[in-house]
XYZ file of N, CA and C in Angstrom:
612
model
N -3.030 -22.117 -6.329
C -2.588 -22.779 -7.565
C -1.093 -23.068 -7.497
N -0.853 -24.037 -6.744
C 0.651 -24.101 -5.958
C 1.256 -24.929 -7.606
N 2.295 -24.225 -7.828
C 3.008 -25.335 -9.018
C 2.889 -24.324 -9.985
N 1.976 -23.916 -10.223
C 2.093 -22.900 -11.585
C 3.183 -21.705 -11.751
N 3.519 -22.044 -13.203
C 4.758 -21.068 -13.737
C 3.910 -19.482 -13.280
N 5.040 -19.182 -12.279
C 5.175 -17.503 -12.304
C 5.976 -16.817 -12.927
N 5.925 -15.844 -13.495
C 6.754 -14.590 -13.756
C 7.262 -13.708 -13.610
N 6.436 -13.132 -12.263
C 6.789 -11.660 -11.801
C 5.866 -11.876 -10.415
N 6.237 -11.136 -9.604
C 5.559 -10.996 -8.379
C 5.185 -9.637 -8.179
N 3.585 -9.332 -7.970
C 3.411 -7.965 -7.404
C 2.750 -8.032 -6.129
N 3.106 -7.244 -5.479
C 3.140 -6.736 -4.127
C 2.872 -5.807 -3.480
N 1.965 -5.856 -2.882
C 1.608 -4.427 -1.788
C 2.499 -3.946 -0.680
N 2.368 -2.391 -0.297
C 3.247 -2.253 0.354
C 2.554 -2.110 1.810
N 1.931 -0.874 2.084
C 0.964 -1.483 3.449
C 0.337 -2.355 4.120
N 0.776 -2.884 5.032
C -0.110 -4.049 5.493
C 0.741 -5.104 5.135
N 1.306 -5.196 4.282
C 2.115 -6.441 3.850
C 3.365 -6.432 4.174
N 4.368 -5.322 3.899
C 5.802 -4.722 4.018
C 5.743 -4.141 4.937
N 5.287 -2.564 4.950
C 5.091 -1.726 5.687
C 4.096 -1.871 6.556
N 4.080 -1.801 8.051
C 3.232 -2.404 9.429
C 3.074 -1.388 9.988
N 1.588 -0.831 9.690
C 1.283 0.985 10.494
C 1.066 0.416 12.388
N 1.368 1.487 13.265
C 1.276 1.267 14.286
C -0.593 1.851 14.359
N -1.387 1.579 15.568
C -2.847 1.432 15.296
C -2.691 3.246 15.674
N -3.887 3.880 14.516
C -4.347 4.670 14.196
C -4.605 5.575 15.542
N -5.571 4.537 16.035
C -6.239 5.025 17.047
C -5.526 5.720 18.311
N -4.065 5.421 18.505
C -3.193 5.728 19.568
C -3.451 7.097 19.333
N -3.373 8.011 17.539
C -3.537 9.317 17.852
C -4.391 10.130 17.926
N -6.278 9.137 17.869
C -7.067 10.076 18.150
C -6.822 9.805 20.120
N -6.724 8.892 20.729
C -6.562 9.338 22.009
C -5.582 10.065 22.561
N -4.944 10.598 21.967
C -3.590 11.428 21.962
C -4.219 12.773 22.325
N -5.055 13.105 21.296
C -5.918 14.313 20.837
C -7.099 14.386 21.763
N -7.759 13.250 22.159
C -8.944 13.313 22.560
C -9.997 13.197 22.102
N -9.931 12.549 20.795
C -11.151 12.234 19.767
C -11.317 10.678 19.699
N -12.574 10.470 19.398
C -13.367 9.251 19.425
C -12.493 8.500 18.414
N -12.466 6.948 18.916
C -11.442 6.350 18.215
C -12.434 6.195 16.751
N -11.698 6.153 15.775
C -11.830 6.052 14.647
C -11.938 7.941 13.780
N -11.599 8.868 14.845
C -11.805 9.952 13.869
C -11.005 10.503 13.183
N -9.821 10.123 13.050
C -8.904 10.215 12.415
C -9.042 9.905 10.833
N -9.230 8.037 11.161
C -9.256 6.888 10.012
C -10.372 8.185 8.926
N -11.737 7.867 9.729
C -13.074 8.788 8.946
C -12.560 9.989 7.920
N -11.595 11.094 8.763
C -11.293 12.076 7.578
C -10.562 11.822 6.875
N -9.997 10.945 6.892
C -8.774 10.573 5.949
C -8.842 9.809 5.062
N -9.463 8.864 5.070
C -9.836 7.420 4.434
C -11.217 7.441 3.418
N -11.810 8.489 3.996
C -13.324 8.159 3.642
C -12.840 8.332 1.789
N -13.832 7.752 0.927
C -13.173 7.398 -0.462
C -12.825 8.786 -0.959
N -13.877 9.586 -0.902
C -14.095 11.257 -1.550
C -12.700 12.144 -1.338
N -12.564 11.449 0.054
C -11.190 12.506 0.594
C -10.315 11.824 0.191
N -9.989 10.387 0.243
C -8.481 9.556 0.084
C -8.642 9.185 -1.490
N -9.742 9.429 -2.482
C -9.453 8.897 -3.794
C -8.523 9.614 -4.485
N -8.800 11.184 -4.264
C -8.154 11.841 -5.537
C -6.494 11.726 -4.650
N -5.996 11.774 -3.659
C -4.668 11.661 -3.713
C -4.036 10.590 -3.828
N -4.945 9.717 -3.305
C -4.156 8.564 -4.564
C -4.065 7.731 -5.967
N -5.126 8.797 -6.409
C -4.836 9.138 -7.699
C -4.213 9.892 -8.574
N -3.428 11.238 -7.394
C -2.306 12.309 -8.284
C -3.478 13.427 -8.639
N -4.650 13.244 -8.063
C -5.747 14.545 -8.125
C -4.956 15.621 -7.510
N -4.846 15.395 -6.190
C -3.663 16.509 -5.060
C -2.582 15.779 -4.487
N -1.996 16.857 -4.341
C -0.416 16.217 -3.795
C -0.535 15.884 -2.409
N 0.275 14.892 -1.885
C -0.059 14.441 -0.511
C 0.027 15.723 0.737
N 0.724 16.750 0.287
C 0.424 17.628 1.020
C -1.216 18.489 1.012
N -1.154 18.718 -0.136
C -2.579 19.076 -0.385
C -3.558 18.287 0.677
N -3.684 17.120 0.394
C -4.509 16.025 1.292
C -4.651 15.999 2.379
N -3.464 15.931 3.453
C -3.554 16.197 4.393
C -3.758 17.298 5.040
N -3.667 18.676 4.475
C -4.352 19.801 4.986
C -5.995 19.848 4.755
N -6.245 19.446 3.557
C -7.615 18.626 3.234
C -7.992 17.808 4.709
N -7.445 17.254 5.098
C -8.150 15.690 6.081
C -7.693 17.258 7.458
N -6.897 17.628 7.712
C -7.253 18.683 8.806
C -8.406 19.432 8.938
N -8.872 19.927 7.683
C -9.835 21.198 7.398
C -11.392 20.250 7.652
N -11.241 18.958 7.082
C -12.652 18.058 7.666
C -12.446 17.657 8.832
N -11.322 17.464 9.905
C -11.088 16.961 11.000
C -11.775 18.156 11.865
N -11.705 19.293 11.277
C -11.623 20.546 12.508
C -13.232 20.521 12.521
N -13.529 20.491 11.577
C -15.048 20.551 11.368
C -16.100 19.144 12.218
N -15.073 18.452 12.590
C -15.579 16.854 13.304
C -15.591 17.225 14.932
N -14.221 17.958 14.791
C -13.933 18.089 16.233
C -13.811 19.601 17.356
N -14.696 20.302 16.110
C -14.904 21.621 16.515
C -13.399 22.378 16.601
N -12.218 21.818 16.654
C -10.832 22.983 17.045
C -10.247 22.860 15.679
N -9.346 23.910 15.120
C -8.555 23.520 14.249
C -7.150 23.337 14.503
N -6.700 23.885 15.972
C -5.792 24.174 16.653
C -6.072 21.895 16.615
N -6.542 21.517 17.152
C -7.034 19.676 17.651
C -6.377 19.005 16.082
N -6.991 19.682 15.432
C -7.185 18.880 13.917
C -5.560 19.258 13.662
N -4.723 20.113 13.495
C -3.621 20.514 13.178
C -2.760 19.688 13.914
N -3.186 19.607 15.371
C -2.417 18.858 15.508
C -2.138 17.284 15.670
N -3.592 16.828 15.431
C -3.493 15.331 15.254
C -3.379 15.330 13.939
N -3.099 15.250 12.667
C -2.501 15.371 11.344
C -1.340 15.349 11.154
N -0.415 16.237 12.425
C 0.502 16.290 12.542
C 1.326 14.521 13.063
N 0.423 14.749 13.792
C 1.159 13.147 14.907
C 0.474 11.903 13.952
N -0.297 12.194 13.014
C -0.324 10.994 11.778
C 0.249 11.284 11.021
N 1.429 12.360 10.439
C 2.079 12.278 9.640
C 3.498 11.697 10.708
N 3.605 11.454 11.465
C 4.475 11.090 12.767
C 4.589 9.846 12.509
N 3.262 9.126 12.662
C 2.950 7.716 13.064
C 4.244 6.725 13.125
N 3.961 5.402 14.429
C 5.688 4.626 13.491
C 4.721 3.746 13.109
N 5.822 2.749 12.718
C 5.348 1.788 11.695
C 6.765 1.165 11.624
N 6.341 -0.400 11.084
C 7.920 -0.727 11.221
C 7.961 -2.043 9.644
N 9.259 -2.433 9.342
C 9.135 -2.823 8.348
C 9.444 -4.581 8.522
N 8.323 -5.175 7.504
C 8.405 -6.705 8.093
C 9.782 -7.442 7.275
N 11.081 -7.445 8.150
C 11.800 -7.864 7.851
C 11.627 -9.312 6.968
N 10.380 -10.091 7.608
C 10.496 -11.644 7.453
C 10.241 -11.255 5.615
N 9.299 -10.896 5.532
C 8.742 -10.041 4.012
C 9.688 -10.076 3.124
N 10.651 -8.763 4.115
C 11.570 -8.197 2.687
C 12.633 -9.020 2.568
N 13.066 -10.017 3.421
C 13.304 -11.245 2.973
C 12.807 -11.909 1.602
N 11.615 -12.384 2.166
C 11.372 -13.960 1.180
C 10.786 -12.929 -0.409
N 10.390 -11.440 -0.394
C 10.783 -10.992 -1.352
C 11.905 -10.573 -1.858
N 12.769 -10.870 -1.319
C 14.579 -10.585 -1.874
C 14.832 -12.044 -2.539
N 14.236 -12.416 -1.939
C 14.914 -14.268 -1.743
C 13.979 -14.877 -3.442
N 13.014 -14.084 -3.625
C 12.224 -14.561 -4.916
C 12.229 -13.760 -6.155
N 13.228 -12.502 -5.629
C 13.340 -11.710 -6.520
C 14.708 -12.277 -6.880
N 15.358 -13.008 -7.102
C 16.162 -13.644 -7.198
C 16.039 -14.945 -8.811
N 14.485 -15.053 -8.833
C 13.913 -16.026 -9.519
C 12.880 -14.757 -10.626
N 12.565 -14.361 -9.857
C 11.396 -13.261 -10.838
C 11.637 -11.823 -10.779
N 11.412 -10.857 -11.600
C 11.278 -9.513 -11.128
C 10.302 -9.451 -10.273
N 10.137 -8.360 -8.918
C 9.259 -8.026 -8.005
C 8.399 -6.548 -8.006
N 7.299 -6.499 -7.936
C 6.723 -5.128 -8.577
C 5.958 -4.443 -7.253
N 6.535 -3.217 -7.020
C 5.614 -3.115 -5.622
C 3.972 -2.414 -6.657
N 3.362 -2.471 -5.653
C 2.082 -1.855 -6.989
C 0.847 -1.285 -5.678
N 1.447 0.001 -5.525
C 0.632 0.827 -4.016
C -0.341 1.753 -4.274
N -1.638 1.691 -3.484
C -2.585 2.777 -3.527
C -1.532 3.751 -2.826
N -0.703 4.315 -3.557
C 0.195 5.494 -2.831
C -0.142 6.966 -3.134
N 0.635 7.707 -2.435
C 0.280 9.162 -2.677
C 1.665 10.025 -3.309
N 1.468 11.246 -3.641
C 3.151 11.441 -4.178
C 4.215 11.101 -2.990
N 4.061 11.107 -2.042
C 5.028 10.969 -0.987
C 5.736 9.227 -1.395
N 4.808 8.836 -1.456
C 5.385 7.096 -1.868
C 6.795 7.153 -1.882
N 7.803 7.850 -3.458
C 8.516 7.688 -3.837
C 9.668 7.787 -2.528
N 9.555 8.942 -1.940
C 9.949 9.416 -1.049
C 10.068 8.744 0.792
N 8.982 8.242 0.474
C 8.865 6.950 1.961
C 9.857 5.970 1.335
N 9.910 5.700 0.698
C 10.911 4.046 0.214
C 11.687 4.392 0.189
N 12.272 5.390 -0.123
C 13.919 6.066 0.295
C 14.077 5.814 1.710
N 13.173 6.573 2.460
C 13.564 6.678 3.879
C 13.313 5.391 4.610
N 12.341 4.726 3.676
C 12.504 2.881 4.900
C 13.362 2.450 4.208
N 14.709 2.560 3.135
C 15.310 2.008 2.699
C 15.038 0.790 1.134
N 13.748 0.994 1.027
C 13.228 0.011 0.442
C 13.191 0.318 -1.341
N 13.960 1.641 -1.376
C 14.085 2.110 -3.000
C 14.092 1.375 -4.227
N 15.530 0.546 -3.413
C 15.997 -0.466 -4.624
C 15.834 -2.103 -4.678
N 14.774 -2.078 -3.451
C 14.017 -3.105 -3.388
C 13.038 -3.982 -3.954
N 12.756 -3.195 -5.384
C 11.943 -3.452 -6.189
C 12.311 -3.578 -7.571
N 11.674 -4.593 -8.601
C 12.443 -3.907 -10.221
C 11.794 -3.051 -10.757
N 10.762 -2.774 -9.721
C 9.728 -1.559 -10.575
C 8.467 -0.813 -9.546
N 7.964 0.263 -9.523
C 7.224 0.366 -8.706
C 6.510 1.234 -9.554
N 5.370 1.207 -9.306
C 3.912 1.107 -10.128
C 2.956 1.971 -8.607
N 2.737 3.326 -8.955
C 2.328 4.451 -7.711
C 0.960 4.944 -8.569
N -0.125 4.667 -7.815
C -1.575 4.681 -8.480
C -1.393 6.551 -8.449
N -0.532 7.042 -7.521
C -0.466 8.344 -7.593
C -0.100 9.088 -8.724
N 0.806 8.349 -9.161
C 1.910 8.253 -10.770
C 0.898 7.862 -12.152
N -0.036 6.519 -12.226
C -0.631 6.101 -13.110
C -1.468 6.805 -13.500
N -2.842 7.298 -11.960
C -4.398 7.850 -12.396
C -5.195 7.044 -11.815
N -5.111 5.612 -11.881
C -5.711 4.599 -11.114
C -5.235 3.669 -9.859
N -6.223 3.447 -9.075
C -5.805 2.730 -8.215
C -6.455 1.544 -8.009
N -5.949 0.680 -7.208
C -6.496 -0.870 -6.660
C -7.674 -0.437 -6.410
N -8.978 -0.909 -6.428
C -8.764 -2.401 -7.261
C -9.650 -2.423 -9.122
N -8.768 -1.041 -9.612
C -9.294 -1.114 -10.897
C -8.163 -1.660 -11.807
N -8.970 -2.793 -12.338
C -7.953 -3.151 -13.448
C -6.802 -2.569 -13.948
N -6.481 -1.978 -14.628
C -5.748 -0.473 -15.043
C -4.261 -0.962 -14.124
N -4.672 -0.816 -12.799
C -3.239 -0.576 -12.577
C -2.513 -2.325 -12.086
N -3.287 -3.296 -12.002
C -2.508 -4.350 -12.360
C -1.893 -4.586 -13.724
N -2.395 -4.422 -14.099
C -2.143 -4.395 -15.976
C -1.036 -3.691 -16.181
N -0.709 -2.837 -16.011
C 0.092 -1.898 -15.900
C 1.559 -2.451 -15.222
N 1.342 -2.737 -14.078
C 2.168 -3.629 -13.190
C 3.042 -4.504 -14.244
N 2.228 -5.592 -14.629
C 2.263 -6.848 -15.546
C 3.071 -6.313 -16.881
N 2.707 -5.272 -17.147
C 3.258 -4.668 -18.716
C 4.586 -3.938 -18.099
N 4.638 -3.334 -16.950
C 6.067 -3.090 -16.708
C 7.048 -4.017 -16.985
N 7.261 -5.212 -16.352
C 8.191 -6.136 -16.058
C 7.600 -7.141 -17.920
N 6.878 -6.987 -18.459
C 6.871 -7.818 -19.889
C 6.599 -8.970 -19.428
N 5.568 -9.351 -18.582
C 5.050 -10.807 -18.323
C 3.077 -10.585 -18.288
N 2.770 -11.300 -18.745
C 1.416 -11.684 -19.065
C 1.015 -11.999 -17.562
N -0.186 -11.197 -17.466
C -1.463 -11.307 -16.205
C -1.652 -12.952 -15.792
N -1.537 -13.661 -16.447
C -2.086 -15.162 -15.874
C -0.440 -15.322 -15.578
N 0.414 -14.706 -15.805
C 2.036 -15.577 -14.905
C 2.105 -14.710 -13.817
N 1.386 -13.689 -13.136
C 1.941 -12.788 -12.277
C 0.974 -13.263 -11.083
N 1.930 -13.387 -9.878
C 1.272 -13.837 -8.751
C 0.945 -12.509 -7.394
N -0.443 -11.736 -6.994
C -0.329 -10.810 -6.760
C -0.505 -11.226 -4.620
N 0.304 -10.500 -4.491
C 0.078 -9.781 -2.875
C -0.461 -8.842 -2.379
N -1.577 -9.328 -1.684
C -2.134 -7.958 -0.507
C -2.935 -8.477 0.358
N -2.935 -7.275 1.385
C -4.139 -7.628 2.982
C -4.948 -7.045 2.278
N -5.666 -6.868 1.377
C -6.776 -6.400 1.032
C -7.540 -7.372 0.287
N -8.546 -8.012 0.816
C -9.023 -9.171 -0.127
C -9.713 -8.825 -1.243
N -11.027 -7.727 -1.290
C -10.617 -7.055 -2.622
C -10.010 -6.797 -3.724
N -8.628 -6.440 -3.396
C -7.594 -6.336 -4.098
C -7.506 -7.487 -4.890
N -7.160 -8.478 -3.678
C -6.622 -10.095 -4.446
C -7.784 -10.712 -5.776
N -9.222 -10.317 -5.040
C -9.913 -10.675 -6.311
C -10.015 -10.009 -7.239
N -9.606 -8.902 -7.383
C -9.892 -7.708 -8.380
C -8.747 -8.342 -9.851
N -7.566 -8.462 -9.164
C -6.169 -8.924 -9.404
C -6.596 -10.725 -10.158
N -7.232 -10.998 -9.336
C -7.867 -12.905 -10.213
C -8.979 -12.698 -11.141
N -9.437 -11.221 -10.624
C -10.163 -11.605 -11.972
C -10.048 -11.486 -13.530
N -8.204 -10.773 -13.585
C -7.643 -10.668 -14.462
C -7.106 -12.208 -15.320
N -6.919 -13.193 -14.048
C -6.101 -14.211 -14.101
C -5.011 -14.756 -13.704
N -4.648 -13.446 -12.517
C -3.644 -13.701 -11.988
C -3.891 -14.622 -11.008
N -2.520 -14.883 -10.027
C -2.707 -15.888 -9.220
C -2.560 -14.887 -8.050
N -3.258 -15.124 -6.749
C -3.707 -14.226 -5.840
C -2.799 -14.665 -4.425
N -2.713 -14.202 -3.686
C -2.584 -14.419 -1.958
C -3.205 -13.261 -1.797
N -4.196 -13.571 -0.479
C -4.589 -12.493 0.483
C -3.578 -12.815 1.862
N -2.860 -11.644 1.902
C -1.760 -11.809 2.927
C -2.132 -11.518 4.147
N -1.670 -12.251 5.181
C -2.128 -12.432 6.736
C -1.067 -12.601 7.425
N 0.105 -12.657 6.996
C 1.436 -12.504 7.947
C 2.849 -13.505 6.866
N 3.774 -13.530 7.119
C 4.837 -14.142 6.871
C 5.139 -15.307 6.572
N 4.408 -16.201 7.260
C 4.691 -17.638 7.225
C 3.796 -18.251 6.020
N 2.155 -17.663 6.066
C 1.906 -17.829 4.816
C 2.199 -17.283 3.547
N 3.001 -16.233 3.422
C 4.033 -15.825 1.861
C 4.833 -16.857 1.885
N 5.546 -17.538 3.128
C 6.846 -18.237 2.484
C 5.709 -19.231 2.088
N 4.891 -19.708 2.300
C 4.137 -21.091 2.225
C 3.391 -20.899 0.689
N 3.074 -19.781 0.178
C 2.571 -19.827 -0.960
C 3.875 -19.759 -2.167
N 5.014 -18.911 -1.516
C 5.855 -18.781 -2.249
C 6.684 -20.294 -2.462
N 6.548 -20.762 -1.326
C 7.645 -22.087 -1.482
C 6.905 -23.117 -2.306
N 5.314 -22.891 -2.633
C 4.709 -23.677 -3.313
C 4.714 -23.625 -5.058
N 5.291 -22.259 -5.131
C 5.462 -21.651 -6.475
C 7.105 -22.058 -6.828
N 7.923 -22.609 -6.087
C 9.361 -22.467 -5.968
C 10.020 -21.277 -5.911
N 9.525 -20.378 -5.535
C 10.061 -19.070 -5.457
C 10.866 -18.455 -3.968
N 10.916 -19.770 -3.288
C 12.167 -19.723 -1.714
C 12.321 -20.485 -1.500
């Protein structure tokens, strides 16, 4: 919907900003079948309540050890691949925090993350604190993407109405969850298409 008045921009931070290096480097690290990592960690039961503020991200990850050990028979294995995913690199998409600097300039920018309590605390350390006019932590709210609740929320931070807010994420889910409010959507796939949706909004 290239042309339409925006208001506010919300934005994901994984996958979009923040660029995890692949998972899998640390089950072969360990010696476990690729994907056994993702499985204890991710699966909804284990990854809902901390990013909902059920347990603290420490909690969680001794959680995702205690099902890892049980996957991989050692706990001595599980301890220490938990360890080397709390390690992981990851690097930050400069082109991104660009053309969101560059539009936050025109709109307030809202990061709005399935995060865990650590969130607050990662954006310090990638620098990305004051990078935002607001940040909206499903860990903080109760809810997470892709329940209504916490776009809304987003939208009511910054005082702009759901049909002016244009939302970001690699999660296509997300993006429709987010339109079916009325917002205006990108499912993000790299850099060149943000500037291309953004430059269509006049927002770079």
């Amino acid at each position: 919907m290239a042309g339409q008045r925006i208001g506010a921009v919300l934005c994901d931070l994984d996958g979009v900003l923040r660029i995890w290096a692949d998972l899998a480097d640390v089950d072969r690290a360990h010696g476990l079948a690729p994907g056994t990592v993702a499985a204890a960690a991710f699966r909804p039961e284990r990854l809902l309540p901390a990013v909902t503020g059920q347990v603290g991200d420490g909690q969680w990850r001794a959680l995702v050890a205690e099902d890892l050990a049980v996957r991989c028979g050692s706990a001595e294995v599980a301890r220490a691949a938990v360890a080397d995913w709390g390690r992981q690199s990851f690097r930050v998409d400069e082109q991104v925090r660009e053309l969101l600097a560059v539009a936050r300039r025109s709109v307030p920018v809202v990061l709005v993350s399935n995060g865990t309590t650590a969130l607050e605390g990662d954006l310090a350390g990638l620098g990305l604190d004051a990078a935002f006019d607001a940040v909206v932590n499903s860990a903080r709210v109760g809810v997470a993407k892709p329940d209504p609740r916490i776009f809304l929320a987003a939208a009511e931070r910054v005082g702009v109405p759901p049909r002016d807010c244009l939302f970001v994420d690699d999660t296509a889910g997300h993006v429709a969850a987010a339109a079916a409010l009325g917002m205006s959507g990108h499912h993000h796939r790299g850099a060149s298409g943000l500037g291309a949706v953004f430059g269509g909004h006049g927002l770079c």
